[in-house]
Coordinates of C-alpha atoms and ligand atoms in Angstrom, one line a residue:
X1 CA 98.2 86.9 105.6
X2 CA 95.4 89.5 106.0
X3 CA 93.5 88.9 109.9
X4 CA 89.9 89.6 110.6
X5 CA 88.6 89.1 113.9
X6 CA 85.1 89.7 114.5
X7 CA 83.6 90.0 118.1
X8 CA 81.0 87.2 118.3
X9 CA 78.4 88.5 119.8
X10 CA 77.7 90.1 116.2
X11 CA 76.9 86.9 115.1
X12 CA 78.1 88.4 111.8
X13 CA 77.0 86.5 108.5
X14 CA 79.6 84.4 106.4
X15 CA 79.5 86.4 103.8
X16 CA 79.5 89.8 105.2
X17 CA 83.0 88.4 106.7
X18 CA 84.0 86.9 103.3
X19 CA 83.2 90.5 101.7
X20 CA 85.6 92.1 104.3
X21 CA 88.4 89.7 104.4
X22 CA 88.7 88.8 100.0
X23 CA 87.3 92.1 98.9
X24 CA 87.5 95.1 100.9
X25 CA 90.6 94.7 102.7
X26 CA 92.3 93.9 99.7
X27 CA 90.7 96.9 97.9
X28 CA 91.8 99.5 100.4
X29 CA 95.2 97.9 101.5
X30 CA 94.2 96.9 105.1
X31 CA 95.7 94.1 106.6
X32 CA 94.5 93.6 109.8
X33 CA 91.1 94.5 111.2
X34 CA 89.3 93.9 114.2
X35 CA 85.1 94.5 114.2
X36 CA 83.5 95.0 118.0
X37 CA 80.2 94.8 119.0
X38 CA 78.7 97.9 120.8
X39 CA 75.5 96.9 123.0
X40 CA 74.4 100.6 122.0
X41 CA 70.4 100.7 120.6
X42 CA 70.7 104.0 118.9
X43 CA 69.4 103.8 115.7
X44 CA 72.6 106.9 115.2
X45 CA 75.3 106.3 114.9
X46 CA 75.1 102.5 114.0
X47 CA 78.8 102.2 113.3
X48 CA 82.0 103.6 114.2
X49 CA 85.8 103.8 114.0
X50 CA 89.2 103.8 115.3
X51 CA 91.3 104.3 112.4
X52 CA 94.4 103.6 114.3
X53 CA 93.5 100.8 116.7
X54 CA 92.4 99.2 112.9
X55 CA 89.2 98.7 114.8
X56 CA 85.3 99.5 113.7
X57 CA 82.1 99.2 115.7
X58 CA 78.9 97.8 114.8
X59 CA 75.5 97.7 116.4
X60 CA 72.1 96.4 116.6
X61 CA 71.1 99.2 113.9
X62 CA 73.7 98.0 111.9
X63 CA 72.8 94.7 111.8
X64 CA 68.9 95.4 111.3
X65 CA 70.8 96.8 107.6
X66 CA 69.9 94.8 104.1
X67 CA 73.7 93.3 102.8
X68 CA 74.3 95.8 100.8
X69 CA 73.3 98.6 102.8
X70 CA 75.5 96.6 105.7
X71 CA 78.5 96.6 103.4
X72 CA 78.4 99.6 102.2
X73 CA 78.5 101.2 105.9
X74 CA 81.8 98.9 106.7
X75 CA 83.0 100.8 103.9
X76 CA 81.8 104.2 104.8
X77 CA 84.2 103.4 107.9
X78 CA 87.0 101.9 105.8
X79 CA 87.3 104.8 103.7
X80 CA 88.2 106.4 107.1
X81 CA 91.0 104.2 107.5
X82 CA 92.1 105.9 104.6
X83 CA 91.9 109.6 105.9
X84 CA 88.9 110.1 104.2
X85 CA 87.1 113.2 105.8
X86 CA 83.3 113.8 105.7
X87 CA 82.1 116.4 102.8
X88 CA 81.6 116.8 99.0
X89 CA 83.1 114.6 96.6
X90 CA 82.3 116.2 93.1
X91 CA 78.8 115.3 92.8
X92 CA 78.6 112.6 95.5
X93 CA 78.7 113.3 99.3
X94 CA 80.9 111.3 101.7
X95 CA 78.1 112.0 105.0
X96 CA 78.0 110.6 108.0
X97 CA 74.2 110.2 107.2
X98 CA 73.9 107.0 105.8
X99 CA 70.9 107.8 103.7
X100 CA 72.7 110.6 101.9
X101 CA 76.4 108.7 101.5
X102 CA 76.3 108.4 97.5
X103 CA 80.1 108.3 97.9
X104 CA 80.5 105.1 99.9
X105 CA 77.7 103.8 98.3
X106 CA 80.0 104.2 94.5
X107 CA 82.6 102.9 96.4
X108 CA 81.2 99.6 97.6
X109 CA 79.9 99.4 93.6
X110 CA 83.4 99.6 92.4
X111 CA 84.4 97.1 95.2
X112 CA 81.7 94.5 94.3
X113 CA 81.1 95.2 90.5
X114 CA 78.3 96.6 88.7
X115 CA 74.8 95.1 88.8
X116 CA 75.1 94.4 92.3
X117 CA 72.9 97.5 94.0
Ligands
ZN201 ZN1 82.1 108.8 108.7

C-alpha cells in the first residue's frame, strides 16, 4: 500500500494528489512519500528535496504553477529520488531551471500520455 502524506497547509488539489499517488509513484517505484510546505516566498527555488527522508518541498511559487507545469516540477524532484543528477540528457536538459527542464517535462509526458501538454 503506497502512502502519501501531504502537509496541509498546501492545500494541495485532489488531483495533483491523485497524479502523485496512481501515477507517479507507481511510475518511478516510490512507495512512500511525504510533501511539506516551506513558508519561503522566493520565487527560486519553488521546490526541493530530500531523497532519503522520501520527502519534497513545495512553496507558494510552486503553487502559483498551471497543473502541468506543477506536476511536472514534482517530477523534476522525483527523478531525484532516482539519482538523477542535473545536466544534458541527449538533446534535452535535466536543469534546475524550470523554464529550461525539457527532460522532466518528457518525463511527466510519458507519465501522463501524449496530448496532455
Ligand atoms: Zn533538481
Amino acid at each position: 500500500m503506497r502512502k502519501l502524506k501531504i502537509d496541509k497547509r498546501i492545500g494541495m488539489t485532489k488531483t495533483d494528489m491523485e497524479f502523485l499517488l496512481k501515477r507517479a509513484m507507481p511510475f518511478f517505484g516510490v512507495e512512500e512519500l511525504k510533501v511539506d510546505w516551506s513558508k519561503s516566498k522566493e520565487t527560486y527555488p519553488d521546490i526541493w528535496c530530500f531523497p532519503a527522508q522520501r520527502r519534497i518541498v513545495v512553496t507558494q511559487e510552486w503553487k502559483n504553477q498551471n497543473v502541468n507545469e506543477r506536476r511536472k516540477r514534482l517530477v523534476h524532484e522525483l527523478l531525484h529520488f532516482k539519482g538523477m543528477e542535473h545536466g544534458k540528457k541527449g538533446h534535452l536538459e535535466y536543469s534546475t531551471f524550470p523554464w529550461k527542464d525539457t527532460y522532466s517535462k518528457k518525463v511527466y509526458r510519458d507519465i501522463v500520455g501524449a496530448g496532455i501538454w
